[in-house]
Amino acid sequence: MQELKIPALRNGTVIDHLPSKVTFKVMRMLQLRDYEHTITVAINLPSIKIGKKGIIKISDRYLTKEEVNKVAILAPKATVSIIKDYNIKEKIRVKFPDIIENIVKCSNPKCITNNEDVTTHFKMVSEKPLMIRCHYCERSMSREDITLK
Amino acid sequence: MTFKGKDIISIRDLSKEEILTILKTAKQLEEKPESDLMKGKILATLFFEPSTRTRLSFVSAMHRLGGKVHGFDTPDVTSQKKGETLWDTIKMVEQYADIIVQRHPLEGAARLAAEASSVPVINAGDGANQHPTQTLLDLYTIQKEKGTLDGLNIAFVGDLKYGRTVHSLCIAMSHFKTKLYFIAPTALQIPKGYLDELDQKKIPYIIEDDLLKVAKELDVIYMTRIQKERFPDPVEYNKLKGVYQIDRSLLNHTKKDVRIMHPLPRVDEIKKDLDQTEQAAYFRQAGNGIPVRQAVIALVIGMI
């Protein structure tokens, strides 16, 4: 029944199982606001897996592997499906990226990136538990510390 | 392995082989001084935060190699006061010098400077983050005093939470066979991230709050100052300062050939009565800054 609420996608990408509260952040992170084709967004849909979920359907655009992995920064349980002619051609499980550039803010107020106009740059140092390290100040951050720029 | 043009920003950037090459070069320069090696070369010291000892040590190292030094030791004289970015300052300075030594209160400032600069940058301290030449001189001191960097039991005492020298030395020592002892009250213990790194590298360590309990096992005792400037809360500082003070009586509980180190300046954590003992290595340690910094300068400029 849920599918009826959102128009089916002919060609494009579906990002599913997003926590509702990060759905718009994912939109911002993937810079979808200026996208000229149709984007359908829904939040607070019931989900057995995560309670309430969000979904983004982007028509006529296929996310790159890098973009898919960016989703994992905010939504590690998200799934990304590539749709062609109304059929799922590929279902991709998101994977946290090894390198994160200019998306995440360093949690260290004394980091140069929070004081001068510098592109932030993090490296993943451990996947489980997730730990990323700032390229500049070397501060390690866990998932709870991660906020977007 | 080539050092020419390399920036020295963090001890994490240096492999075990690179560390050992720097220590070997320092030994050569100490045994056979080279007073003309840097003739015609200019070192710029950019000290956005005051530091007498580190700055003097770099200046002295360069002068003794026959090079020249210019720069500033307070940010008041720089264009940063006028709002110039660090990036722009470095783009200007790189044209006036063959090598840049920088100290900055913001963490990561050295990495940014290295990205902006076409000449090598040496980090002389970026906030509470890194001070790699201090770590190298600590390693040089341990090697010189104990004859090896392997098979040693090393204790860090005092402020292990905020002390960057401890963090960096702990990472550097993980290249060698060692056992580390972290001796501090709970509030000043080593951050968990460093213990995770040691676990990954299978380096054994002990967390303790009583130095005397483990004193007889130790080869090196690395004392640190409880640093007032790193505490956000002065009440917390007053509560913990002076928790670990040692004096000559400690030697009754240690091995005879233990070595006591300290990055200096000390406040009251080491009593003066220890200074004249052969176990007190801290002033020799400060002196070791010269050959180590000479080695780093000469290697990254490509003169050795």
CSV table of C-alpha atoms in Angstrom, one decimal:
chain,number,residue,atom,x,y,z
A,1,MET,CA,0.0,0.0,0.0
A,2,GLN,CA,2.9,2.3,0.8
A,3,GLU,CA,4.0,2.4,-2.8
A,4,LEU,CA,0.7,4.0,-3.9
A,5,LYS,CA,1.5,7.1,-1.9
A,6,ILE,CA,4.5,7.9,-4.0
A,7,PRO,CA,4.5,7.8,-7.8
A,8,ALA,CA,6.5,4.9,-9.2
A,9,LEU,CA,9.8,5.9,-10.8
A,10,ARG,CA,10.5,5.1,-14.5
A,11,ASN,CA,14.2,5.8,-14.5
A,12,GLY,CA,16.4,7.1,-11.8
A,13,THR,CA,17.5,6.4,-8.2
A,14,VAL,CA,15.5,5.5,-5.0
A,15,ILE,CA,17.1,6.2,-1.7
A,16,ASP,CA,15.1,4.2,0.9
A,17,HIS,CA,15.2,3.5,4.6
A,18,LEU,CA,16.5,6.9,5.5
A,19,PRO,CA,15.7,8.0,9.1
A,20,SER,CA,13.0,10.7,8.7
A,21,LYS,CA,15.0,13.3,10.5
A,22,VAL,CA,18.0,13.1,8.1
A,23,THR,CA,16.1,12.9,4.8
A,24,PHE,CA,16.3,16.6,4.0
A,25,LYS,CA,20.0,16.6,5.2
A,26,VAL,CA,20.7,13.9,2.6
A,27,MET,CA,19.0,16.0,0.0
A,28,ARG,CA,21.3,18.9,0.9
A,29,MET,CA,24.4,16.8,1.1
A,30,LEU,CA,23.7,15.4,-2.4
A,31,GLN,CA,23.0,18.9,-3.6
A,32,LEU,CA,19.7,17.9,-5.0
A,33,ARG,CA,17.9,21.2,-4.4
A,34,ASP,CA,18.9,22.7,-7.7
A,35,TYR,CA,18.2,19.5,-9.6
A,36,GLU,CA,15.8,20.3,-12.6
A,37,HIS,CA,14.0,17.0,-12.9
A,38,THR,CA,11.4,15.5,-10.6
A,39,ILE,CA,12.3,14.6,-7.1
A,40,THR,CA,9.7,13.0,-4.8
A,41,VAL,CA,10.4,13.1,-1.1
A,42,ALA,CA,8.4,11.5,1.7
A,43,ILE,CA,9.1,11.3,5.4
A,44,ASN,CA,7.5,9.6,8.4
A,45,LEU,CA,6.5,6.6,6.4
A,46,PRO,CA,6.0,3.5,8.6
A,47,SER,CA,8.9,1.1,8.5
A,48,ILE,CA,9.4,-2.2,10.2
A,49,LYS,CA,13.2,-1.9,9.9
A,50,ILE,CA,13.7,1.7,11.4
A,51,GLY,CA,10.3,2.8,12.8
A,52,LYS,CA,9.6,5.9,10.7
A,53,LYS,CA,11.5,6.3,7.4
A,54,GLY,CA,12.1,8.7,4.6
A,55,ILE,CA,12.4,8.1,1.0
A,56,ILE,CA,13.8,10.1,-1.9
A,57,LYS,CA,13.1,9.3,-5.6
A,58,ILE,CA,15.2,11.1,-8.1
A,59,SER,CA,14.1,10.8,-11.7
A,60,ASP,CA,16.5,10.5,-14.6
A,61,ARG,CA,19.6,10.5,-12.5
A,62,TYR,CA,21.8,7.6,-11.3
A,63,LEU,CA,23.8,8.2,-8.2
A,64,THR,CA,27.6,7.5,-8.5
A,65,LYS,CA,29.3,5.1,-6.1
A,66,GLU,CA,30.8,8.1,-4.3
A,67,GLU,CA,27.4,9.7,-3.8
A,68,VAL,CA,25.9,6.4,-2.6
A,69,ASN,CA,28.6,6.1,0.0
A,70,LYS,CA,28.1,9.7,1.1
A,71,VAL,CA,24.5,8.6,2.1
A,72,ALA,CA,26.1,6.2,4.6
A,73,ILE,CA,27.5,9.2,6.6
A,74,LEU,CA,24.0,10.1,7.7
A,75,ALA,CA,22.1,6.9,7.1
A,76,PRO,CA,24.1,3.7,7.5
A,77,LYS,CA,21.0,1.5,7.0
A,78,ALA,CA,19.8,3.2,3.8
A,79,THR,CA,19.4,1.3,0.6
A,80,VAL,CA,19.9,2.7,-2.9
A,81,SER,CA,18.1,1.3,-5.9
A,82,ILE,CA,18.8,2.1,-9.5
A,83,ILE,CA,15.6,2.0,-11.5
A,84,LYS,CA,15.4,1.4,-15.2
A,85,ASP,CA,12.0,1.1,-17.0
A,86,TYR,CA,10.2,0.8,-13.6
A,87,ASN,CA,12.4,-2.2,-12.7
A,88,ILE,CA,15.1,-2.4,-10.1
A,89,LYS,CA,18.3,-2.9,-12.0
A,90,GLU,CA,20.6,-2.7,-9.1
A,91,LYS,CA,20.3,-2.6,-5.3
A,92,ILE,CA,23.3,-1.0,-3.6
A,93,ARG,CA,24.0,-1.2,0.1
A,94,VAL,CA,25.6,2.0,1.3
A,95,LYS,CA,29.2,1.8,2.6
A,96,PHE,CA,30.8,4.5,4.7
A,97,PRO,CA,33.4,6.3,2.4
A,98,ASP,CA,37.1,6.0,3.2
A,99,ILE,CA,37.6,9.8,2.5
A,100,ILE,CA,35.1,12.5,3.3
A,101,GLU,CA,35.7,15.9,1.8
A,102,ASN,CA,33.9,19.1,2.6
A,103,ILE,CA,30.7,17.4,4.0
A,104,VAL,CA,31.5,16.9,7.7
A,105,LYS,CA,32.4,19.6,10.3
A,106,CYS,CA,35.3,18.9,12.7
A,107,SER,CA,34.1,18.6,16.3
A,108,ASN,CA,37.2,20.3,17.6
A,109,PRO,CA,36.5,24.0,18.0
A,110,LYS,CA,40.2,24.7,17.9
A,111,CYS,CA,40.7,23.0,14.5
A,112,ILE,CA,41.9,25.3,11.8
A,113,THR,CA,38.9,24.2,9.6
A,114,ASN,CA,36.6,25.9,12.1
A,115,ASN,CA,38.5,29.1,12.1
A,116,GLU,CA,39.6,29.6,8.5
A,117,ASP,CA,37.9,28.9,5.2
A,118,VAL,CA,39.3,25.4,4.7
A,119,THR,CA,37.8,22.4,2.9
A,120,THR,CA,37.3,19.7,5.6
A,121,HIS,CA,38.9,16.3,5.0
A,122,PHE,CA,38.4,13.2,7.0
A,123,LYS,CA,39.7,9.7,6.7
A,124,MET,CA,38.0,6.6,8.1
A,125,VAL,CA,40.3,4.9,10.6
A,126,SER,CA,37.9,2.2,11.8
A,127,GLU,CA,34.7,0.9,10.4
A,128,LYS,CA,33.3,-1.0,13.5
A,129,PRO,CA,33.0,1.0,15.6
A,130,LEU,CA,33.0,3.9,13.2
A,131,MET,CA,35.9,6.3,13.7
A,132,ILE,CA,37.0,9.0,11.4
A,133,ARG,CA,40.0,11.3,11.8
A,134,CYS,CA,40.4,14.9,10.8
A,135,HIS,CA,43.2,15.4,8.2
A,136,TYR,CA,44.1,18.7,9.8
A,137,CYS,CA,43.9,18.5,13.6
A,138,GLU,CA,43.9,14.7,13.8
A,139,ARG,CA,40.9,14.6,16.2
A,140,SER,CA,39.1,11.2,16.0
A,141,MET,CA,35.3,11.3,15.8
A,142,SER,CA,32.8,8.6,16.3
A,143,ARG,CA,29.4,8.5,14.6
A,144,GLU,CA,27.7,10.5,17.4
A,145,ASP,CA,30.2,13.4,16.9
A,146,ILE,CA,29.5,13.7,13.1
A,147,THR,CA,27.7,16.9,12.0
A,148,LEU,CA,27.4,18.3,8.6
A,149,LYS,CA,29.2,21.5,7.6
B,1,MET,CA,63.5,7.0,1.0
B,2,THR,CA,64.0,10.7,0.3
B,3,PHE,CA,63.4,13.5,2.7
B,4,LYS,CA,64.0,16.4,0.3
B,5,GLY,CA,61.0,18.6,0.3
B,6,LYS,CA,59.2,16.6,2.9
B,7,ASP,CA,57.0,18.4,5.5
B,8,ILE,CA,57.4,17.3,9.1
B,9,ILE,CA,53.9,17.9,10.4
B,10,SER,CA,52.9,14.9,12.5
B,11,ILE,CA,54.8,11.9,13.9
B,12,ARG,CA,52.1,9.8,12.2
B,13,ASP,CA,53.6,10.8,8.8
B,14,LEU,CA,56.9,9.2,9.6
B,15,SER,CA,57.6,5.5,9.1
B,16,LYS,CA,59.9,3.6,11.5
B,17,GLU,CA,62.7,3.8,8.9
B,18,GLU,CA,62.3,7.5,8.5
B,19,ILE,CA,62.4,8.0,12.3
B,20,LEU,CA,65.6,5.9,12.5
B,21,THR,CA,67.2,7.8,9.7
B,22,ILE,CA,66.6,11.1,11.4
B,23,LEU,CA,68.0,9.7,14.7
B,24,LYS,CA,71.1,8.4,12.8
B,25,THR,CA,71.6,11.7,11.1
B,26,ALA,CA,71.3,13.6,14.4
B,27,LYS,CA,74.0,11.3,15.9
B,28,GLN,CA,76.3,12.0,12.9
B,29,LEU,CA,75.8,15.8,13.3
B,30,GLU,CA,76.4,15.7,17.0
B,31,GLU,CA,79.6,13.7,16.6
B,32,LYS,CA,80.8,15.6,13.6
B,33,PRO,CA,79.3,19.2,13.5
B,34,GLU,CA,78.8,20.6,10.0
B,35,SER,CA,79.1,24.4,10.3
B,36,ASP,CA,78.8,25.2,6.6
B,37,LEU,CA,76.1,22.8,5.6
B,38,MET,CA,73.3,25.4,5.4
B,39,LYS,CA,75.4,28.3,4.1
B,40,GLY,CA,73.2,30.5,1.9
B,41,LYS,CA,69.9,29.0,3.2
B,42,ILE,CA,67.3,30.8,5.1
B,43,LEU,CA,64.9,29.5,7.7
B,44,ALA,CA,61.7,31.4,8.6
B,45,THR,CA,60.4,31.1,12.1
B,46,LEU,CA,56.6,31.8,12.2
B,47,PHE,CA,55.6,31.8,15.8
B,48,PHE,CA,52.0,32.7,16.1
B,49,GLU,CA,52.2,31.6,19.7
B,50,PRO,CA,55.2,32.3,22.0
B,51,SER,CA,57.7,29.6,22.7
B,52,THR,CA,61.1,30.5,23.9
B,53,ARG,CA,62.8,27.1,24.1
B,54,THR,CA,61.5,25.6,20.8
B,55,ARG,CA,62.2,28.8,18.9
B,56,LEU,CA,65.7,29.2,20.3
B,57,SER,CA,66.5,25.6,19.6
B,58,PHE,CA,65.6,25.9,16.0
B,59,VAL,CA,67.4,29.2,15.6
B,60,SER,CA,70.5,27.7,17.3
B,61,ALA,CA,70.3,24.5,15.1
B,62,MET,CA,70.2,26.6,11.9
B,63,HIS,CA,73.0,29.0,13.0
B,64,ARG,CA,75.2,26.1,13.9
B,65,LEU,CA,74.7,24.7,10.4
B,66,GLY,CA,75.8,28.0,8.9
B,67,GLY,CA,72.3,29.1,7.8
B,68,LYS,CA,70.4,32.3,8.5
B,69,VAL,CA,67.1,32.8,10.3
B,70,HIS,CA,64.3,35.4,10.1
B,71,GLY,CA,60.8,35.5,11.4
B,72,PHE,CA,58.6,36.6,14.2
B,73,ASP,CA,57.8,35.3,17.7
B,74,THR,CA,54.5,37.0,18.4
B,75,PRO,CA,51.5,37.3,16.1
B,76,ASP,CA,51.1,41.0,17.0
B,77,VAL,CA,53.6,41.9,14.2
B,78,THR,CA,51.9,39.9,11.5
B,79,SER,CA,49.2,40.7,8.9
B,80,GLN,CA,47.0,38.1,10.6
B,81,LYS,CA,46.2,40.9,13.0
B,82,LYS,CA,44.8,42.7,9.9
B,83,GLY,CA,42.8,39.7,9.0
B,84,GLU,CA,45.2,38.0,6.6
B,85,THR,CA,44.5,34.2,6.3
B,86,LEU,CA,47.2,31.7,7.2
B,87,TRP,CA,47.2,30.5,3.6
B,88,ASP,CA,48.1,34.0,2.3
B,89,THR,CA,50.8,34.5,5.0
B,90,ILE,CA,52.5,31.3,3.9
B,91,LYS,CA,52.2,32.1,0.2
B,92,MET,CA,54.2,35.2,1.0
B,93,VAL,CA,56.8,33.7,3.3
B,94,GLU,CA,57.6,30.7,1.0
B,95,GLN,CA,59.2,33.2,-1.3
B,96,TYR,CA,61.5,34.5,1.3
B,97,ALA,CA,62.8,31.3,2.8
B,98,ASP,CA,64.1,27.8,2.0
B,99,ILE,CA,62.3,26.2,5.0
B,100,ILE,CA,59.5,27.3,7.3
B,101,VAL,CA,59.2,26.5,11.0
B,102,GLN,CA,55.8,27.3,12.4
B,103,ARG,CA,54.0,27.3,15.8
B,104,HIS,CA,50.3,28.1,15.8
B,105,PRO,CA,47.6,28.0,18.5
B,106,LEU,CA,45.1,26.3,16.2
B,107,GLU,CA,45.2,22.6,15.6
B,108,GLY,CA,45.8,21.5,12.0
B,109,ALA,CA,47.4,24.9,11.1
B,110,ALA,CA,50.7,23.2,10.3
B,111,ARG,CA,49.0,20.8,7.8
B,112,LEU,CA,47.3,23.8,6.2
B,113,ALA,CA,50.6,25.7,6.0
B,114,ALA,CA,52.3,22.7,4.4
B,115,GLU,CA,49.6,22.5,1.8
B,116,ALA,CA,50.0,26.2,1.0
B,117,SER,CA,53.8,26.1,0.9
B,118,SER,CA,56.2,25.0,-1.8
B,119,VAL,CA,59.1,24.9,0.7
B,120,PRO,CA,59.2,22.3,3.5
B,121,VAL,CA,57.2,23.2,6.7
B,122,ILE,CA,58.2,21.9,10.1
B,123,ASN,CA,55.5,21.9,12.7
B,124,ALA,CA,56.8,23.4,15.9
B,125,GLY,CA,53.5,22.8,17.7
B,126,ASP,CA,49.9,23.3,16.6
B,127,GLY,CA,47.8,23.8,19.7
B,128,ALA,CA,47.3,20.6,21.6
B,129,ASN,CA,47.9,18.4,18.5
B,130,GLN,CA,51.4,17.7,17.3
B,131,HIS,CA,55.0,18.8,17.9
B,132,PRO,CA,57.0,16.1,16.0
B,133,THR,CA,60.5,17.4,16.6
B,134,GLN,CA,59.9,17.2,20.4
B,135,THR,CA,58.9,13.6,19.8
B,136,LEU,CA,62.0,12.9,17.7
B,137,LEU,CA,64.3,14.5,20.4
B,138,ASP,CA,62.5,12.4,23.0
B,139,LEU,CA,63.3,9.2,21.0
B,140,TYR,CA,66.8,10.4,20.4
B,141,THR,CA,67.2,10.9,24.2
B,142,ILE,CA,65.8,7.4,25.0
B,143,GLN,CA,68.1,5.8,22.4
B,144,LYS,CA,71.1,7.7,23.6
B,145,GLU,CA,70.5,7.1,27.3
B,146,LYS,CA,69.4,3.5,27.1
B,147,GLY,CA,71.3,2.4,24.0
B,148,THR,CA,68.2,1.1,22.3
B,149,LEU,CA,64.5,1.8,21.6
B,150,ASP,CA,63.4,-1.8,21.9
B,151,GLY,CA,62.5,-3.8,24.9
B,152,LEU,CA,62.0,-0.8,27.2
B,153,ASN,CA,59.3,-0.2,29.9
B,154,ILE,CA,58.3,3.4,29.6
B,155,ALA,CA,56.0,5.2,32.0
B,156,PHE,CA,54.2,8.5,31.3
B,157,VAL,CA,53.3,10.4,34.4
B,158,GLY,CA,51.1,13.4,35.1
B,159,ASP,CA,48.9,15.1,32.5
B,160,LEU,CA,48.3,12.4,30.0
B,161,LYS,CA,45.0,13.8,28.8
B,162,TYR,CA,46.1,17.1,27.4
B,163,GLY,CA,49.8,16.5,27.1
B,164,ARG,CA,50.6,16.4,23.4
B,165,THR,CA,54.2,15.2,23.9
B,166,VAL,CA,52.8,12.1,25.6
B,167,HIS,CA,50.4,11.4,22.8
B,168,SER,CA,53.0,11.7,20.1
B,169,LEU,CA,55.7,9.7,21.9
B,170,CYS,CA,53.2,7.0,22.6
B,171,ILE,CA,52.4,6.8,18.8
B,172,ALA,CA,56.1,6.8,18.0
B,173,MET,CA,57.0,4.2,20.5
B,174,SER,CA,54.4,1.9,19.0
B,175,HIS,CA,56.9,1.2,16.2
B,176,PHE,CA,59.1,-0.6,18.7
B,177,LYS,CA,58.9,-3.5,21.1
B,178,THR,CA,57.9,-1.7,24.3
B,179,LYS,CA,55.5,-1.8,27.3
B,180,LEU,CA,53.9,1.5,28.2
B,181,TYR,CA,52.6,2.6,31.7
B,182,PHE,CA,50.1,5.4,31.9
B,183,ILE,CA,50.3,6.9,35.4
B,184,ALA,CA,47.7,9.6,36.2
B,185,PRO,CA,44.5,10.3,38.1
B,186,THR,CA,41.4,9.2,36.2
B,187,ALA,CA,40.6,12.8,35.2
B,188,LEU,CA,43.9,13.2,33.4
B,189,GLN,CA,44.3,9.7,32.0
B,190,ILE,CA,45.3,9.1,28.4
B,191,PRO,CA,42.4,9.4,25.9
B,192,LYS,CA,40.8,6.2,24.8
B,193,GLY,CA,41.6,6.7,21.1
B,194,TYR,CA,45.4,6.3,21.9
B,195,LEU,CA,44.7,3.0,23.8
B,196,ASP,CA,42.7,1.8,20.8
B,197,GLU,CA,45.7,2.5,18.6
B,198,LEU,CA,48.0,0.6,20.9
B,199,ASP,CA,45.5,-2.3,21.0
B,200,GLN,CA,45.5,-2.4,17.2
B,201,LYS,CA,49.3,-2.6,17.2
B,202,LYS,CA,49.3,-5.1,20.0
B,203,ILE,CA,51.5,-2.9,22.3
B,204,PRO,CA,51.0,-3.9,25.9
B,205,TYR,CA,50.2,-1.2,28.4
B,206,ILE,CA,49.2,-0.6,32.0
B,207,ILE,CA,46.9,2.0,33.4
B,208,GLU,CA,47.8,3.0,37.0
B,209,ASP,CA,47.5,5.9,39.4
B,210,ASP,CA,50.4,5.0,41.7
B,211,LEU,CA,53.9,5.5,40.4
B,212,LEU,CA,55.5,3.6,43.3
B,213,LYS,CA,53.5,0.4,42.6
B,214,VAL,CA,55.3,0.0,39.2
B,215,ALA,CA,58.5,2.0,39.7
B,216,LYS,CA,60.9,-1.0,39.9
B,217,GLU,CA,59.8,-2.2,36.5
B,218,LEU,CA,60.6,1.0,34.6
B,219,ASP,CA,63.4,1.9,32.3
B,220,VAL,CA,62.2,5.4,31.5
B,221,ILE,CA,59.9,7.7,33.5
B,222,TYR,CA,58.5,10.5,31.3
B,223,MET,CA,57.2,13.2,33.6
B,224,THR,CA,54.8,16.0,32.4
B,225,ARG,CA,53.6,19.3,33.7
B,226,ILE,CA,50.0,19.7,34.6
B,227,GLN,CA,49.4,22.5,32.0
B,228,LYS,CA,47.2,25.3,33.2
B,229,GLU,CA,46.5,26.6,29.7
B,230,ARG,CA,44.9,23.4,28.6
B,231,PHE,CA,42.2,23.3,31.3
B,232,PRO,CA,38.9,24.9,30.4
B,233,ASP,CA,38.0,25.0,34.1
B,234,PRO,CA,40.5,26.6,36.6
B,235,VAL,CA,38.8,24.8,39.6
B,236,GLU,CA,39.7,21.5,38.0
B,237,TYR,CA,43.3,22.7,37.4
B,238,ASN,CA,43.7,23.6,41.1
B,239,LYS,CA,42.4,20.3,42.2
B,240,LEU,CA,44.9,18.3,40.1
B,241,LYS,CA,48.1,20.3,40.0
B,242,GLY,CA,50.9,18.9,42.0
B,243,VAL,CA,49.3,15.4,42.3
B,244,TYR,CA,52.5,13.8,41.0
B,245,GLN,CA,55.7,15.2,42.4
B,246,ILE,CA,58.9,13.2,42.5
B,247,ASP,CA,62.1,13.7,44.4
B,248,ARG,CA,65.4,11.9,45.0
B,249,SER,CA,63.6,9.3,47.3
B,250,LEU,CA,61.9,7.9,44.2
B,251,LEU,CA,65.3,6.3,43.2
B,252,ASN,CA,65.0,4.0,46.2
B,253,HIS,CA,62.2,2.3,44.4
B,254,THR,CA,63.5,2.2,40.8
B,255,LYS,CA,66.1,0.3,38.8
B,256,LYS,CA,69.6,1.9,39.2
B,257,ASP,CA,69.8,2.8,35.5
B,258,VAL,CA,66.3,4.3,35.2
B,259,ARG,CA,66.1,7.6,33.3
B,260,ILE,CA,63.8,10.5,34.2
B,261,MET,CA,62.7,12.6,31.3
B,262,HIS,CA,60.6,15.8,31.0
B,263,PRO,CA,59.8,18.0,28.0
B,264,LEU,CA,60.2,21.1,30.2
B,265,PRO,CA,59.4,23.6,31.5
B,266,ARG,CA,58.7,21.9,34.8
B,267,VAL,CA,56.8,23.6,37.6
B,268,ASP,CA,57.1,21.5,40.8
B,269,GLU,CA,56.7,18.0,39.5
B,270,ILE,CA,60.4,17.2,39.8
B,271,LYS,CA,62.2,18.5,42.9
B,272,LYS,CA,65.6,20.1,42.3
B,273,ASP,CA,67.4,17.4,44.4
B,274,LEU,CA,67.1,15.0,41.5
B,275,ASP,CA,68.9,17.4,39.0
B,276,GLN,CA,72.4,16.3,40.0
B,277,THR,CA,71.7,12.5,39.7
B,278,GLU,CA,72.8,10.6,36.6
B,279,GLN,CA,69.2,9.4,36.3
B,280,ALA,CA,67.9,12.9,35.6
B,281,ALA,CA,68.1,13.1,31.8
B,282,TYR,CA,65.8,16.1,31.3
B,283,PHE,CA,68.4,18.8,30.7
B,284,ARG,CA,70.4,16.5,28.4
B,285,GLN,CA,67.1,15.8,26.7
B,286,ALA,CA,66.6,19.6,26.0
B,287,GLY,CA,70.1,19.8,24.6
B,288,ASN,CA,69.3,16.9,22.2
B,289,GLY,CA,66.9,19.3,20.5
B,290,ILE,CA,69.8,20.8,18.6
B,291,PRO,CA,71.2,17.8,16.7
B,292,VAL,CA,67.7,16.4,16.1
B,293,ARG,CA,66.5,19.7,14.6
B,294,GLN,CA,69.7,20.1,12.7
B,295,ALA,CA,69.1,16.6,11.2
B,296,VAL,CA,65.5,17.4,10.3
B,297,ILE,CA,66.4,20.8,8.7
B,298,ALA,CA,69.3,19.3,6.7
B,299,LEU,CA,67.3,16.3,5.5
B,300,VAL,CA,64.2,18.1,4.3
B,301,ILE,CA,66.3,20.8,2.6
B,302,GLY,CA,68.1,17.9,0.9
B,303,MET,CA,71.6,18.8,2.1
B,304,ILE,CA,72.3,15.3,3.6
